[in-house]
PDB file of C-alpha atoms in Angstrom:
ATOM      1  CA  SER A   1      -5.212 -48.213  29.132  1.00 73.00           C
ATOM      2  CA  ALA A   2      -4.051 -44.611  28.870  1.00 84.00           C
ATOM      3  CA  VAL A   3      -4.915 -41.960  31.436  1.00 91.00           C
ATOM      4  CA  ILE A   4      -6.543 -38.994  29.716  1.00 95.00           C
ATOM      5  CA  SER A   5      -7.249 -35.585  31.192  1.00 96.00           C
ATOM      6  CA  GLN A   6      -9.141 -32.626  29.784  1.00 97.00           C
ATOM      7  CA  LYS A   7      -9.152 -28.948  30.661  1.00 97.00           C
ATOM      8  CA  PRO A   8     -11.383 -27.228  31.464  1.00 97.00           C
ATOM      9  CA  SER A   9     -13.802 -29.730  32.945  1.00 96.00           C
ATOM     10  CA  ARG A  10     -16.646 -27.290  32.409  1.00 96.00           C
ATOM     11  CA  ASP A  11     -17.194 -23.724  31.302  1.00 97.00           C
ATOM     12  CA  ILE A  12     -19.908 -21.181  30.699  1.00 98.00           C
ATOM     13  CA  CYS A  13     -19.244 -18.900  27.746  1.00 97.00           C
ATOM     14  CA  GLN A  14     -20.900 -16.025  25.989  1.00 97.00           C
ATOM     15  CA  ARG A  15     -22.037 -16.354  22.397  1.00 97.00           C
ATOM     16  CA  GLY A  16     -19.555 -15.120  19.836  1.00 97.00           C
ATOM     17  CA  THR A  17     -16.523 -16.085  21.900  1.00 98.00           C
ATOM     18  CA  SER A  18     -14.178 -19.054  21.457  1.00 98.00           C
ATOM     19  CA  LEU A  19     -13.031 -21.758  23.854  1.00 98.00           C
ATOM     20  CA  THR A  20      -9.991 -23.996  23.556  1.00 98.00           C
ATOM     21  CA  ILE A  21     -10.199 -27.428  25.156  1.00 98.00           C
ATOM     22  CA  GLN A  22      -7.024 -29.307  26.013  1.00 98.00           C
ATOM     23  CA  CYS A  23      -6.542 -33.062  26.011  1.00 97.00           C
ATOM     24  CA  GLN A  24      -3.482 -34.604  27.660  1.00 97.00           C
ATOM     25  CA  VAL A  25      -2.506 -38.290  27.574  1.00 96.00           C
ATOM     26  CA  ASP A  26       0.004 -39.980  29.840  1.00 95.00           C
ATOM     27  CA  SER A  27       1.570 -41.980  26.996  1.00 94.00           C
ATOM     28  CA  GLN A  28       2.374 -41.441  23.341  1.00 94.00           C
ATOM     29  CA  VAL A  29      -0.484 -42.245  21.016  1.00 92.00           C
ATOM     30  CA  THR A  30      -0.804 -41.961  17.269  1.00 89.00           C
ATOM     31  CA  MET A  31      -4.526 -41.416  16.906  1.00 89.00           C
ATOM     32  CA  MET A  32      -6.652 -39.013  18.897  1.00 94.00           C
ATOM     33  CA  PHE A  33     -10.300 -38.210  18.321  1.00 95.00           C
ATOM     34  CA  TRP A  34     -12.657 -35.422  19.272  1.00 97.00           C
ATOM     35  CA  TYR A  35     -16.362 -36.062  19.871  1.00 96.00           C
ATOM     36  CA  ARG A  36     -19.403 -33.961  20.666  1.00 96.00           C
ATOM     37  CA  GLN A  37     -22.274 -35.158  22.829  1.00 93.00           C
ATOM     38  CA  GLN A  38     -25.231 -32.836  22.642  1.00 93.00           C
ATOM     39  CA  PRO A  39     -27.679 -32.838  25.566  1.00 89.00           C
ATOM     40  CA  GLY A  40     -29.450 -36.165  25.886  1.00 86.00           C
ATOM     41  CA  GLN A  41     -27.849 -37.555  22.761  1.00 88.00           C
ATOM     42  CA  SER A  42     -25.151 -39.956  21.682  1.00 89.00           C
ATOM     43  CA  LEU A  43     -21.617 -39.170  20.616  1.00 92.00           C
ATOM     44  CA  THR A  44     -20.773 -37.730  17.226  1.00 93.00           C
ATOM     45  CA  LEU A  45     -17.236 -37.784  15.883  1.00 94.00           C
ATOM     46  CA  ILE A  46     -15.952 -34.303  15.019  1.00 96.00           C
ATOM     47  CA  ALA A  47     -12.500 -35.156  13.704  1.00 96.00           C
ATOM     48  CA  THR A  48      -9.496 -37.431  13.876  1.00 94.00           C
ATOM     49  CA  ALA A  49      -6.228 -35.783  14.916  1.00 93.00           C
ATOM     50  CA  ASN A  50      -2.954 -37.435  13.985  1.00 86.00           C
ATOM     51  CA  GLN A  51       0.363 -35.917  14.925  1.00 84.00           C
ATOM     52  CA  GLY A  52       2.183 -34.342  12.017  1.00 82.00           C
ATOM     53  CA  SER A  53      -0.798 -34.030   9.714  1.00 84.00           C
ATOM     54  CA  GLU A  54      -3.955 -32.010   9.337  1.00 89.00           C
ATOM     55  CA  ALA A  55      -6.984 -33.186  11.242  1.00 93.00           C
ATOM     56  CA  THR A  56      -9.587 -35.114   9.276  1.00 94.00           C
ATOM     57  CA  TYR A  57     -13.090 -33.744   9.795  1.00 96.00           C
ATOM     58  CA  GLU A  58     -16.354 -35.642   9.585  1.00 94.00           C
ATOM     59  CA  SER A  59     -19.272 -34.523   7.491  1.00 94.00           C
ATOM     60  CA  GLY A  60     -20.927 -31.503   9.028  1.00 95.00           C
ATOM     61  CA  PHE A  61     -17.833 -30.251  10.855  1.00 97.00           C
ATOM     62  CA  VAL A  62     -15.385 -27.712   9.420  1.00 96.00           C
ATOM     63  CA  ILE A  63     -11.961 -26.518  10.412  1.00 96.00           C
ATOM     64  CA  ASP A  64     -12.994 -22.869  10.700  1.00 97.00           C
ATOM     65  CA  LYS A  65     -15.507 -23.753  13.398  1.00 98.00           C
ATOM     66  CA  PHE A  66     -13.495 -26.480  15.165  1.00 98.00           C
ATOM     67  CA  PRO A  67      -9.769 -25.914  14.606  1.00 97.00           C
ATOM     68  CA  ILE A  68      -7.628 -28.686  16.065  1.00 97.00           C
ATOM     69  CA  SER A  69      -3.963 -28.782  16.966  1.00 94.00           C
ATOM     70  CA  ARG A  70      -1.825 -31.864  17.562  1.00 94.00           C
ATOM     71  CA  PRO A  71       1.668 -30.629  18.362  1.00 92.00           C
ATOM     72  CA  ASN A  72       2.971 -33.920  19.765  1.00 93.00           C
ATOM     73  CA  LEU A  73       2.006 -37.503  20.572  1.00 94.00           C
ATOM     74  CA  THR A  74       0.559 -36.736  24.018  1.00 95.00           C
ATOM     75  CA  PHE A  75      -1.445 -33.546  23.513  1.00 96.00           C
ATOM     76  CA  SER A  76      -4.209 -32.051  21.401  1.00 96.00           C
ATOM     77  CA  THR A  77      -6.519 -29.052  21.516  1.00 97.00           C
ATOM     78  CA  LEU A  78      -9.962 -28.423  20.085  1.00 98.00           C
ATOM     79  CA  THR A  79     -11.226 -24.876  19.719  1.00 98.00           C
ATOM     80  CA  VAL A  80     -14.928 -24.144  19.476  1.00 98.00           C
ATOM     81  CA  SER A  81     -15.074 -20.850  17.578  1.00 98.00           C
ATOM     82  CA  ASN A  82     -17.687 -18.118  17.434  1.00 98.00           C
ATOM     83  CA  MET A  83     -19.905 -20.041  19.796  1.00 97.00           C
ATOM     84  CA  SER A  84     -23.679 -20.087  19.794  1.00 97.00           C
ATOM     85  CA  PRO A  85     -26.090 -21.748  22.245  1.00 97.00           C
ATOM     86  CA  GLU A  86     -26.292 -24.708  19.842  1.00 96.00           C
ATOM     87  CA  ASP A  87     -22.663 -25.475  20.693  1.00 97.00           C
ATOM     88  CA  SER A  88     -23.641 -26.317  24.273  1.00 97.00           C
ATOM     89  CA  SER A  89     -22.458 -29.895  24.587  1.00 96.00           C
ATOM     90  CA  ILE A  90     -20.009 -32.219  26.205  1.00 95.00           C
ATOM     91  CA  TYR A  91     -16.790 -32.402  24.206  1.00 97.00           C
ATOM     92  CA  LEU A  92     -14.712 -35.549  24.661  1.00 96.00           C
ATOM     93  CA  CYS A  93     -11.320 -36.553  23.416  1.00 96.00           C
ATOM     94  CA  SER A  94     -10.301 -40.155  23.006  1.00 95.00           C
ATOM     95  CA  VAL A  95      -7.213 -42.124  22.072  1.00 94.00           C
ATOM     96  CA  ALA A  96      -6.882 -45.350  20.152  1.00 88.00           C
ATOM     97  CA  GLY A  97      -4.990 -48.410  21.336  1.00 83.00           C
ATOM     98  CA  ASP A  98      -5.430 -52.158  20.835  1.00 81.00           C
ATOM     99  CA  GLU A  99      -8.298 -51.545  18.373  1.00 84.00           C
ATOM    100  CA  THR A 100     -10.095 -49.756  21.228  1.00 89.00           C
ATOM    101  CA  GLN A 101     -10.824 -46.141  22.090  1.00 91.00           C
ATOM    102  CA  TYR A 102     -10.389 -44.754  25.577  1.00 93.00           C
ATOM    103  CA  PHE A 103     -12.109 -41.534  26.536  1.00 94.00           C
ATOM    104  CA  GLY A 104     -11.270 -38.527  28.605  1.00 93.00           C
ATOM    105  CA  PRO A 105     -13.673 -37.203  31.263  1.00 94.00           C
ATOM    106  CA  GLY A 106     -15.154 -34.603  28.914  1.00 95.00           C
ATOM    107  CA  THR A 107     -15.584 -30.834  28.922  1.00 97.00           C
ATOM    108  CA  ARG A 108     -19.073 -29.574  29.663  1.00 96.00           C
ATOM    109  CA  LEU A 109     -19.735 -26.386  27.751  1.00 97.00           C
ATOM    110  CA  LEU A 110     -22.708 -24.097  28.200  1.00 97.00           C
ATOM    111  CA  VAL A 111     -23.068 -21.179  25.794  1.00 97.00           C
ATOM    112  CA  LEU A 112     -25.362 -18.352  26.814  1.00 97.00           C
TER     113      LEU A 112
ATOM    114  CA  ALA B   1     -21.861 -47.883   5.959  1.00 74.00           C
ATOM    115  CA  GLN B   2     -22.088 -49.038   9.516  1.00 80.00           C
ATOM    116  CA  SER B   3     -24.942 -48.349  11.877  1.00 89.00           C
ATOM    117  CA  VAL B   4     -25.819 -49.282  15.436  1.00 94.00           C
ATOM    118  CA  THR B   5     -29.321 -49.593  16.833  1.00 95.00           C
ATOM    119  CA  GLN B   6     -30.219 -49.535  20.493  1.00 96.00           C
ATOM    120  CA  LEU B   7     -33.966 -50.003  20.476  1.00 91.00           C
ATOM    121  CA  ASP B   8     -34.526 -49.253  24.152  1.00 94.00           C
ATOM    122  CA  SER B   9     -33.953 -45.646  25.155  1.00 94.00           C
ATOM    123  CA  GLN B  10     -34.812 -46.365  28.795  1.00 96.00           C
ATOM    124  CA  VAL B  11     -34.859 -49.563  30.819  1.00 97.00           C
ATOM    125  CA  PRO B  12     -36.207 -49.395  34.372  1.00 96.00           C
ATOM    126  CA  VAL B  13     -35.466 -52.410  36.543  1.00 97.00           C
ATOM    127  CA  PHE B  14     -35.602 -53.299  40.223  1.00 97.00           C
ATOM    128  CA  GLU B  15     -32.425 -53.998  42.137  1.00 97.00           C
ATOM    129  CA  GLU B  16     -31.255 -57.625  42.017  1.00 97.00           C
ATOM    130  CA  ALA B  17     -33.343 -58.294  38.904  1.00 97.00           C
ATOM    131  CA  PRO B  18     -31.726 -59.384  35.621  1.00 98.00           C
ATOM    132  CA  VAL B  19     -31.397 -56.971  32.738  1.00 98.00           C
ATOM    133  CA  GLU B  20     -30.676 -57.101  29.012  1.00 97.00           C
ATOM    134  CA  LEU B  21     -29.778 -54.057  26.953  1.00 98.00           C
ATOM    135  CA  ARG B  22     -30.159 -54.696  23.253  1.00 97.00           C
ATOM    136  CA  CYS B  23     -27.744 -53.715  20.520  1.00 97.00           C
ATOM    137  CA  ASN B  24     -27.919 -54.572  16.830  1.00 97.00           C
ATOM    138  CA  TYR B  25     -25.501 -53.447  14.169  1.00 94.00           C
ATOM    139  CA  SER B  26     -25.315 -53.290  10.420  1.00 91.00           C
ATOM    140  CA  SER B  27     -22.054 -53.717   8.539  1.00 84.00           C
ATOM    141  CA  SER B  28     -20.880 -55.362   5.362  1.00 80.00           C
ATOM    142  CA  VAL B  29     -17.430 -56.089   6.799  1.00 83.00           C
ATOM    143  CA  SER B  30     -16.011 -57.625   9.957  1.00 85.00           C
ATOM    144  CA  VAL B  31     -16.552 -55.533  13.055  1.00 89.00           C
ATOM    145  CA  TYR B  32     -15.278 -54.889  16.533  1.00 93.00           C
ATOM    146  CA  LEU B  33     -17.990 -54.312  19.136  1.00 94.00           C
ATOM    147  CA  PHE B  34     -17.966 -52.309  22.340  1.00 96.00           C
ATOM    148  CA  TRP B  35     -20.120 -51.342  25.281  1.00 97.00           C
ATOM    149  CA  TYR B  36     -19.343 -48.092  27.068  1.00 96.00           C
ATOM    150  CA  VAL B  37     -20.945 -46.811  30.270  1.00 96.00           C
ATOM    151  CA  GLN B  38     -21.460 -43.182  31.217  1.00 93.00           C
ATOM    152  CA  TYR B  39     -22.278 -42.485  34.851  1.00 92.00           C
ATOM    153  CA  PRO B  40     -24.006 -39.185  35.643  1.00 87.00           C
ATOM    154  CA  ASN B  41     -21.770 -36.200  34.942  1.00 83.00           C
ATOM    155  CA  GLN B  42     -18.836 -38.365  33.914  1.00 87.00           C
ATOM    156  CA  GLY B  43     -17.052 -39.376  30.720  1.00 87.00           C
ATOM    157  CA  LEU B  44     -17.290 -42.694  28.918  1.00 92.00           C
ATOM    158  CA  GLN B  45     -15.744 -45.813  30.387  1.00 93.00           C
ATOM    159  CA  LEU B  46     -15.106 -48.968  28.423  1.00 94.00           C
ATOM    160  CA  LEU B  47     -17.243 -51.739  29.888  1.00 96.00           C
ATOM    161  CA  LEU B  48     -16.329 -54.614  27.579  1.00 95.00           C
ATOM    162  CA  LYS B  49     -15.365 -55.374  24.021  1.00 94.00           C
ATOM    163  CA  TYR B  50     -15.356 -58.073  21.387  1.00 93.00           C
ATOM    164  CA  LEU B  51     -12.426 -58.120  19.001  1.00 91.00           C
ATOM    165  CA  SER B  52     -12.048 -61.810  18.193  1.00 88.00           C
ATOM    166  CA  GLY B  53     -12.085 -65.247  19.789  1.00 88.00           C
ATOM    167  CA  SER B  54     -14.762 -66.247  22.265  1.00 89.00           C
ATOM    168  CA  THR B  55     -18.088 -64.670  21.406  1.00 90.00           C
ATOM    169  CA  LEU B  56     -18.951 -64.250  25.086  1.00 92.00           C
ATOM    170  CA  VAL B  57     -17.111 -61.435  26.804  1.00 92.00           C
ATOM    171  CA  GLU B  58     -17.331 -60.323  30.402  1.00 92.00           C
ATOM    172  CA  SER B  59     -16.617 -57.219  32.448  1.00 92.00           C
ATOM    173  CA  ILE B  60     -15.174 -57.047  35.931  1.00 85.00           C
ATOM    174  CA  ASN B  61     -18.459 -55.859  37.447  1.00 89.00           C
ATOM    175  CA  GLY B  62     -20.651 -58.752  36.308  1.00 94.00           C
ATOM    176  CA  PHE B  63     -21.856 -57.618  32.889  1.00 97.00           C
ATOM    177  CA  GLU B  64     -21.491 -59.863  29.865  1.00 97.00           C
ATOM    178  CA  ALA B  65     -22.228 -59.564  26.169  1.00 97.00           C
ATOM    179  CA  GLU B  66     -22.411 -62.123  23.419  1.00 95.00           C
ATOM    180  CA  PHE B  67     -21.492 -61.498  19.811  1.00 95.00           C
ATOM    181  CA  ASN B  68     -24.049 -63.159  17.557  1.00 94.00           C
ATOM    182  CA  LYS B  69     -22.929 -62.825  13.958  1.00 92.00           C
ATOM    183  CA  SER B  70     -26.023 -64.391  12.421  1.00 92.00           C
ATOM    184  CA  GLN B  71     -28.313 -61.995  14.256  1.00 93.00           C
ATOM    185  CA  THR B  72     -25.832 -59.085  14.056  1.00 94.00           C
ATOM    186  CA  SER B  73     -26.336 -58.468  17.755  1.00 96.00           C
ATOM    187  CA  PHE B  74     -24.221 -57.706  20.807  1.00 97.00           C
ATOM    188  CA  HIS B  75     -26.699 -57.591  23.686  1.00 97.00           C
ATOM    189  CA  LEU B  76     -25.500 -56.658  27.169  1.00 97.00           C
ATOM    190  CA  ARG B  77     -26.722 -58.671  30.141  1.00 97.00           C
ATOM    191  CA  LYS B  78     -26.364 -58.778  33.891  1.00 98.00           C
ATOM    192  CA  PRO B  79     -28.047 -61.449  36.035  1.00 97.00           C
ATOM    193  CA  SER B  80     -28.531 -59.181  39.065  1.00 97.00           C
ATOM    194  CA  VAL B  81     -28.252 -55.401  38.902  1.00 97.00           C
ATOM    195  CA  HIS B  82     -27.255 -53.037  41.642  1.00 96.00           C
ATOM    196  CA  ILE B  83     -28.379 -49.470  42.271  1.00 96.00           C
ATOM    197  CA  SER B  84     -24.864 -48.344  41.292  1.00 95.00           C
ATOM    198  CA  ASP B  85     -25.402 -49.700  37.763  1.00 96.00           C
ATOM    199  CA  THR B  86     -27.709 -46.764  37.048  1.00 96.00           C
ATOM    200  CA  ALA B  87     -26.091 -45.082  34.043  1.00 96.00           C
ATOM    201  CA  GLU B  88     -26.273 -44.540  30.300  1.00 95.00           C
ATOM    202  CA  TYR B  89     -24.976 -47.449  28.244  1.00 97.00           C
ATOM    203  CA  PHE B  90     -23.701 -46.997  24.695  1.00 96.00           C
ATOM    204  CA  CYS B  91     -23.082 -49.716  22.157  1.00 97.00           C
ATOM    205  CA  ALA B  92     -20.468 -48.918  19.522  1.00 95.00           C
ATOM    206  CA  VAL B  93     -18.935 -50.586  16.484  1.00 94.00           C
ATOM    207  CA  SER B  94     -15.809 -50.148  14.427  1.00 91.00           C
ATOM    208  CA  PHE B  95     -14.810 -52.138  11.411  1.00 83.00           C
ATOM    209  CA  THR B  96     -11.524 -53.881  10.879  1.00 74.00           C
ATOM    210  CA  GLY B  97      -9.116 -51.699   8.968  1.00 70.00           C
ATOM    211  CA  GLY B  98     -11.282 -48.669   9.599  1.00 69.00           C
ATOM    212  CA  GLY B  99      -8.768 -46.662  11.542  1.00 70.00           C
ATOM    213  CA  ASN B 100     -10.479 -47.203  14.894  1.00 77.00           C
ATOM    214  CA  LYS B 101     -13.382 -44.917  14.017  1.00 86.00           C
ATOM    215  CA  LEU B 102     -16.369 -45.677  16.216  1.00 91.00           C
ATOM    216  CA  THR B 103     -20.043 -45.489  15.371  1.00 91.00           C
ATOM    217  CA  PHE B 104     -22.239 -45.166  18.448  1.00 94.00           C
ATOM    218  CA  GLY B 105     -25.783 -46.194  19.144  1.00 94.00           C
ATOM    219  CA  THR B 106     -28.206 -43.705  20.661  1.00 94.00           C
ATOM    220  CA  GLY B 107     -27.723 -45.066  24.166  1.00 95.00           C
ATOM    221  CA  THR B 108     -29.899 -46.833  26.751  1.00 97.00           C
ATOM    222  CA  GLN B 109     -30.599 -45.263  30.111  1.00 96.00           C
ATOM    223  CA  LEU B 110     -30.597 -48.007  32.753  1.00 97.00           C
ATOM    224  CA  LYS B 111     -32.399 -46.947  35.902  1.00 97.00           C
ATOM    225  CA  VAL B 112     -32.164 -49.342  38.822  1.00 97.00           C
ATOM    226  CA  GLU B 113     -34.808 -48.848  41.488  1.00 96.00           C
ATOM    227  CA  LEU B 114     -35.068 -50.170  45.024  1.00 91.00           C
TER     228      LEU B 114
END
């Protein structure tokens, strides 16, 4: 399975600001995903990021709030824009391989 | 549309006792099934998966799950738990040809006590 890293691992941010989360994979992958895990809850898919095309967002998530970049086959970023306390969550990236998804360690975000 | 149900939000169990974490799914097409584990303050780790073949799948740390198509279930079992198994366990499903998109259950908190 791929080795996935995320930066930052955690952050505390002020409302109204934006944070960009990086996801790096040690091998080339076609499909990458971004998830949100709100406190005490399960994972919700934000969007699918394929290299060379626009990200595909799930219902309830919009590009203006969660812009995503996918400049190459090993890297992606998710920006959480104009943050509010409701954005406090763990954000995880994952990659697909062998009909399976493998997850990064997550970014723990607290918005004050 | 797919859905995953984990009926038990919390399962307390004593060390060395057996445990079963329940997972049921709903789908009109063929599915792939997964169990992920999340240890405190960590990301998700793949525990085991069913893609095809034998309906009984095992993990390296003693967990097993059995795909039961007639009951649309994929329950996770371990005959003897250890304190280090304390974690959140998520069942997830994707459907064949669905672009690897996962639908997660709400999770089961397994708490192993001495």
